[in-house]
Amino acid sequence: MRSSVPSTSPARRGRPWVLPGAAAVSVLVLAGCGADPAVVGGGGARAGGGDVALEHVHGLGVDPADDALYAGTHYGLVRITPDGELTRIADRVQDFMGFTVVGPEHYLASGHPGEGQDGPANLGLIESVDGGRTWEPLALAGEADFHALDAAGGTIYGYSGGRLLVSEDGVEWADRGGMRLADLAADPTDPQRVLATTEAGLVVSEDAGESVTAVAGAPLLVLVDIAAEGGLTVGVAPDGTVFGSTDGGRTWAERGTVGGAPAALTVEGDEVYVAVDGAVLASTDGGETFTELYRES
């Protein structure tokens, strides 16, 4: 296990993240604890225990170890079974931000300690290699609060404090400069390629964030994800309209809808999972139709 980087070690700087023709780009969705676009669940997983429910879903991911869906929430990491049953992993009540699955039982996240837990207010990058039962700090403890996080082929992309940070090992980080974005997705087939959603539209970088260009003709999206297998890219608009792409996000077609503002998204093959207000919806046909996997009772 790699140790955390001391707070006195700054991230290495790279060229600024600049979108030509856009002097400033405001964020579509603030993924912070008090500014979620949707609140999923209503009163369960709290410090001190109690029934488990989904509240403030900050990230979704499918673990290939058990093919189950996991949700990083304001009150812990929650496993969601195919019949909608919820289990809070290790009964750990803390705020998981930027949660992403990078391999079997291998997760990356950020966030904040729960009530009575030790640690800095901003946890930086944390890692679990046992399915979320235990976590270790990797870097930027006390500094970074990643509201968006993704990884491909060993390259990690994180968005914290209005800046895009990139790392090849989770310890040393390059600062690509300031940009206001809502979500990002690393391309599993090309780790140097990353998509990002902004209020000005979808942008893409082909060089690990050194430079970006606008994706011409792309719909306005708030969330985006790229499947590790099958080549499907999915984006969700602020109103819940779902779009799909089979060429890595270069061209898009409308597919379906989740009926409301999205909070989190993950894509696994043709399976698409979206958290919205009070529910988690699942699709097995690439986002054309959805059924309720979980609904707040």
mmCIF file of N, CA and C in Angstrom, residues 148-204:
data_model
loop_
_atom_site.group_PDB
_atom_site.id
_atom_site.type_symbol
_atom_site.label_atom_id
_atom_site.label_comp_id
_atom_site.label_asym_id
_atom_site.label_seq_id
_atom_site.Cartn_x
_atom_site.Cartn_y
_atom_site.Cartn_z
ATOM 1 N N ALA A 148 -15.216 14.949 -8.660
ATOM 2 C CA ALA A 148 -15.291 14.053 -9.813
ATOM 3 C C ALA A 148 -13.985 13.279 -9.861
ATOM 4 N N LEU A 149 -14.078 11.977 -10.155
ATOM 5 C CA LEU A 149 -12.912 11.118 -10.095
ATOM 6 C C LEU A 149 -13.114 9.959 -11.053
ATOM 7 N N ASP A 150 -12.084 9.663 -11.861
ATOM 8 C CA ASP A 150 -12.148 8.501 -12.744
ATOM 9 C C ASP A 150 -10.731 8.061 -13.066
ATOM 10 N N ALA A 151 -10.612 6.809 -13.527
ATOM 11 C CA ALA A 151 -9.293 6.265 -13.822
ATOM 12 C C ALA A 151 -9.395 5.294 -14.983
ATOM 13 N N ALA A 152 -8.304 5.211 -15.768
ATOM 14 C CA ALA A 152 -8.217 4.260 -16.876
ATOM 15 C C ALA A 152 -6.752 3.944 -17.111
ATOM 16 N N GLY A 153 -6.429 2.651 -17.181
ATOM 17 C CA GLY A 153 -5.071 2.242 -17.494
ATOM 18 C C GLY A 153 -4.016 2.810 -16.575
ATOM 19 N N GLY A 154 -4.369 3.039 -15.322
ATOM 20 C CA GLY A 154 -3.416 3.573 -14.362
ATOM 21 C C GLY A 154 -3.362 5.080 -14.275
ATOM 22 N N THR A 155 -4.021 5.788 -15.192
ATOM 23 C CA THR A 155 -4.081 7.246 -15.152
ATOM 24 C C THR A 155 -5.330 7.673 -14.393
ATOM 25 N N ILE A 156 -5.155 8.525 -13.382
ATOM 26 C CA ILE A 156 -6.258 8.967 -12.533
ATOM 27 C C ILE A 156 -6.526 10.443 -12.806
ATOM 28 N N TYR A 157 -7.795 10.771 -12.996
ATOM 29 C CA TYR A 157 -8.231 12.149 -13.193
ATOM 30 C C TYR A 157 -9.122 12.548 -12.020
ATOM 31 N N GLY A 158 -8.828 13.688 -11.423
ATOM 32 C CA GLY A 158 -9.640 14.166 -10.322
ATOM 33 C C GLY A 158 -9.903 15.653 -10.444
ATOM 34 N N TYR A 159 -11.086 16.065 -10.018
ATOM 35 C CA TYR A 159 -11.472 17.477 -10.061
ATOM 36 C C TYR A 159 -11.709 17.956 -8.636
ATOM 37 N N SER A 160 -10.885 18.918 -8.200
ATOM 38 C CA SER A 160 -10.966 19.411 -6.828
ATOM 39 C C SER A 160 -10.688 20.904 -6.809
ATOM 40 N N GLY A 161 -11.528 21.631 -6.107
ATOM 41 C CA GLY A 161 -11.300 23.062 -5.934
ATOM 42 C C GLY A 161 -11.232 23.826 -7.236
ATOM 43 N N GLY A 162 -11.977 23.382 -8.241
ATOM 44 C CA GLY A 162 -11.990 24.072 -9.523
ATOM 45 C C GLY A 162 -10.795 23.775 -10.410
ATOM 46 N N ARG A 163 -10.019 22.738 -10.084
ATOM 47 C CA ARG A 163 -8.824 22.424 -10.869
ATOM 48 C C ARG A 163 -8.823 20.942 -11.235
ATOM 49 N N LEU A 164 -8.318 20.659 -12.436
ATOM 50 C CA LEU A 164 -8.156 19.280 -12.881
ATOM 51 C C LEU A 164 -6.771 18.795 -12.489
ATOM 52 N N LEU A 165 -6.720 17.674 -11.752
ATOM 53 C CA LEU A 165 -5.467 17.071 -11.341
ATOM 54 C C LEU A 165 -5.347 15.697 -11.991
ATOM 55 N N VAL A 166 -4.130 15.342 -12.419
ATOM 56 C CA VAL A 166 -3.902 14.080 -13.126
ATOM 57 C C VAL A 166 -2.709 13.373 -12.497
ATOM 58 N N SER A 167 -2.825 12.044 -12.327
ATOM 59 C CA SER A 167 -1.760 11.271 -11.709
ATOM 60 C C SER A 167 -1.597 9.928 -12.401
ATOM 61 N N GLU A 168 -0.357 9.450 -12.446
ATOM 62 C CA GLU A 168 -0.074 8.124 -12.984
ATOM 63 C C GLU A 168 0.085 7.079 -11.894
ATOM 64 N N ASP A 169 0.143 7.505 -10.643
ATOM 65 C CA ASP A 169 0.346 6.549 -9.557
ATOM 66 C C ASP A 169 -0.509 6.831 -8.326
ATOM 67 N N GLY A 170 -1.318 7.878 -8.366
ATOM 68 C CA GLY A 170 -2.142 8.230 -7.223
ATOM 69 C C GLY A 170 -1.422 8.988 -6.143
ATOM 70 N N VAL A 171 -0.119 9.210 -6.312
ATOM 71 C CA VAL A 171 0.684 9.893 -5.298
ATOM 72 C C VAL A 171 1.177 11.243 -5.813
ATOM 73 N N GLU A 172 1.841 11.247 -6.940
ATOM 74 C CA GLU A 172 2.306 12.487 -7.554
ATOM 75 C C GLU A 172 1.256 12.977 -8.549
ATOM 76 N N TRP A 173 0.951 14.288 -8.487
ATOM 77 C CA TRP A 173 -0.143 14.831 -9.280
ATOM 78 C C TRP A 173 0.318 16.009 -10.124
ATOM 79 N N ALA A 174 -0.173 16.089 -11.345
ATOM 80 C CA ALA A 174 0.034 17.240 -12.216
ATOM 81 C C ALA A 174 -1.221 18.102 -12.188
ATOM 82 N N ASP A 175 -1.042 19.392 -11.990
ATOM 83 C CA ASP A 175 -2.150 20.349 -11.957
ATOM 84 C C ASP A 175 -2.319 20.921 -13.358
ATOM 85 N N ARG A 176 -3.431 20.605 -14.008
ATOM 86 C CA ARG A 176 -3.682 21.075 -15.370
ATOM 87 C C ARG A 176 -4.321 22.462 -15.415
ATOM 88 N N GLY A 177 -4.587 23.035 -14.279
ATOM 89 C CA GLY A 177 -5.124 24.390 -14.257
ATOM 90 C C GLY A 177 -6.608 24.417 -13.951
ATOM 91 N N GLY A 178 -7.162 25.622 -13.953
ATOM 92 C CA GLY A 178 -8.537 25.831 -13.534
ATOM 93 C C GLY A 178 -9.542 25.613 -14.642
ATOM 94 N N MET A 179 -10.654 24.982 -14.259
ATOM 95 C CA MET A 179 -11.788 24.817 -15.162
ATOM 96 C C MET A 179 -13.007 24.475 -14.332
ATOM 97 N N ARG A 180 -14.166 24.977 -14.735
ATOM 98 C CA ARG A 180 -15.408 24.645 -14.043
ATOM 99 C C ARG A 180 -16.083 23.510 -14.805
ATOM 100 N N LEU A 181 -16.171 22.343 -14.187
ATOM 101 C CA LEU A 181 -16.817 21.211 -14.834
ATOM 102 C C LEU A 181 -17.714 20.484 -13.841
ATOM 103 N N ALA A 182 -18.601 19.653 -14.380
ATOM 104 C CA ALA A 182 -19.512 18.886 -13.531
ATOM 105 C C ALA A 182 -19.091 17.443 -13.395
ATOM 106 N N ASP A 183 -18.581 16.836 -14.485
ATOM 107 C CA ASP A 183 -18.239 15.432 -14.447
ATOM 108 C C ASP A 183 -17.147 15.166 -15.470
ATOM 109 N N LEU A 184 -16.459 14.034 -15.317
ATOM 110 C CA LEU A 184 -15.438 13.634 -16.278
ATOM 111 C C LEU A 184 -15.428 12.117 -16.409
ATOM 112 N N ALA A 185 -14.915 11.638 -17.543
ATOM 113 C CA ALA A 185 -14.854 10.202 -17.804
ATOM 114 C C ALA A 185 -13.592 9.899 -18.590
ATOM 115 N N ALA A 186 -12.740 9.047 -18.021
ATOM 116 C CA ALA A 186 -11.538 8.599 -18.713
ATOM 117 C C ALA A 186 -11.900 7.472 -19.670
ATOM 118 N N ASP A 187 -11.254 7.467 -20.835
ATOM 119 C CA ASP A 187 -11.548 6.471 -21.863
ATOM 120 C C ASP A 187 -10.770 5.182 -21.566
ATOM 121 N N PRO A 188 -11.442 4.065 -21.298
ATOM 122 C CA PRO A 188 -10.728 2.824 -20.973
ATOM 123 C C PRO A 188 -9.829 2.328 -22.106
ATOM 124 N N THR A 189 -10.118 2.702 -23.347
ATOM 125 C CA THR A 189 -9.309 2.261 -24.486
ATOM 126 C C THR A 189 -8.125 3.172 -24.751
ATOM 127 N N ASP A 190 -8.117 4.347 -24.128
ATOM 128 C CA ASP A 190 -7.044 5.324 -24.332
ATOM 129 C C ASP A 190 -6.947 6.195 -23.090
ATOM 130 N N PRO A 191 -6.100 5.825 -22.116
ATOM 131 C CA PRO A 191 -6.041 6.550 -20.847
ATOM 132 C C PRO A 191 -5.668 8.025 -20.976
ATOM 133 N N GLN A 192 -5.098 8.425 -22.087
ATOM 134 C CA GLN A 192 -4.772 9.838 -22.284
ATOM 135 C C GLN A 192 -5.981 10.664 -22.711
ATOM 136 N N ARG A 193 -7.078 9.994 -22.974
ATOM 137 C CA ARG A 193 -8.280 10.672 -23.476
ATOM 138 C C ARG A 193 -9.315 10.778 -22.359
ATOM 139 N N VAL A 194 -9.859 11.968 -22.181
ATOM 140 C CA VAL A 194 -10.852 12.189 -21.130
ATOM 141 C C VAL A 194 -11.926 13.139 -21.630
ATOM 142 N N LEU A 195 -13.180 12.831 -21.325
ATOM 143 C CA LEU A 195 -14.313 13.699 -21.608
ATOM 144 C C LEU A 195 -14.694 14.457 -20.344
ATOM 145 N N ALA A 196 -15.187 15.674 -20.510
ATOM 146 C CA ALA A 196 -15.641 16.462 -19.366
ATOM 147 C C ALA A 196 -16.873 17.260 -19.758
ATOM 148 N N THR A 197 -17.811 17.375 -18.818
ATOM 149 C CA THR A 197 -19.028 18.138 -19.054
ATOM 150 C C THR A 197 -18.893 19.523 -18.433
ATOM 151 N N THR A 198 -19.242 20.532 -19.204
ATOM 152 C CA THR A 198 -19.229 21.913 -18.724
ATOM 153 C C THR A 198 -20.494 22.606 -19.180
ATOM 154 N N GLU A 199 -20.767 23.778 -18.642
ATOM 155 C CA GLU A 199 -21.942 24.534 -19.043
ATOM 156 C C GLU A 199 -21.830 24.984 -20.492
ATOM 157 N N ALA A 200 -20.611 25.108 -21.000
ATOM 158 C CA ALA A 200 -20.405 25.481 -22.396
ATOM 159 C C ALA A 200 -20.564 24.291 -23.333
ATOM 160 N N GLY A 201 -20.664 23.085 -22.786
ATOM 161 C CA GLY A 201 -20.815 21.899 -23.606
ATOM 162 C C GLY A 201 -19.764 20.858 -23.281
ATOM 163 N N LEU A 202 -19.861 19.727 -23.945
ATOM 164 C CA LEU A 202 -18.926 18.637 -23.740
ATOM 165 C C LEU A 202 -17.576 18.975 -24.358
ATOM 166 N N VAL A 203 -16.494 18.681 -23.620
ATOM 167 C CA VAL A 203 -15.145 18.894 -24.140
ATOM 168 C C VAL A 203 -14.370 17.595 -24.032
ATOM 169 N N VAL A 204 -13.292 17.491 -24.819
ATOM 170 C CA VAL A 204 -12.473 16.291 -24.819
ATOM 171 C C VAL A 204 -11.005 16.697 -24.835
#
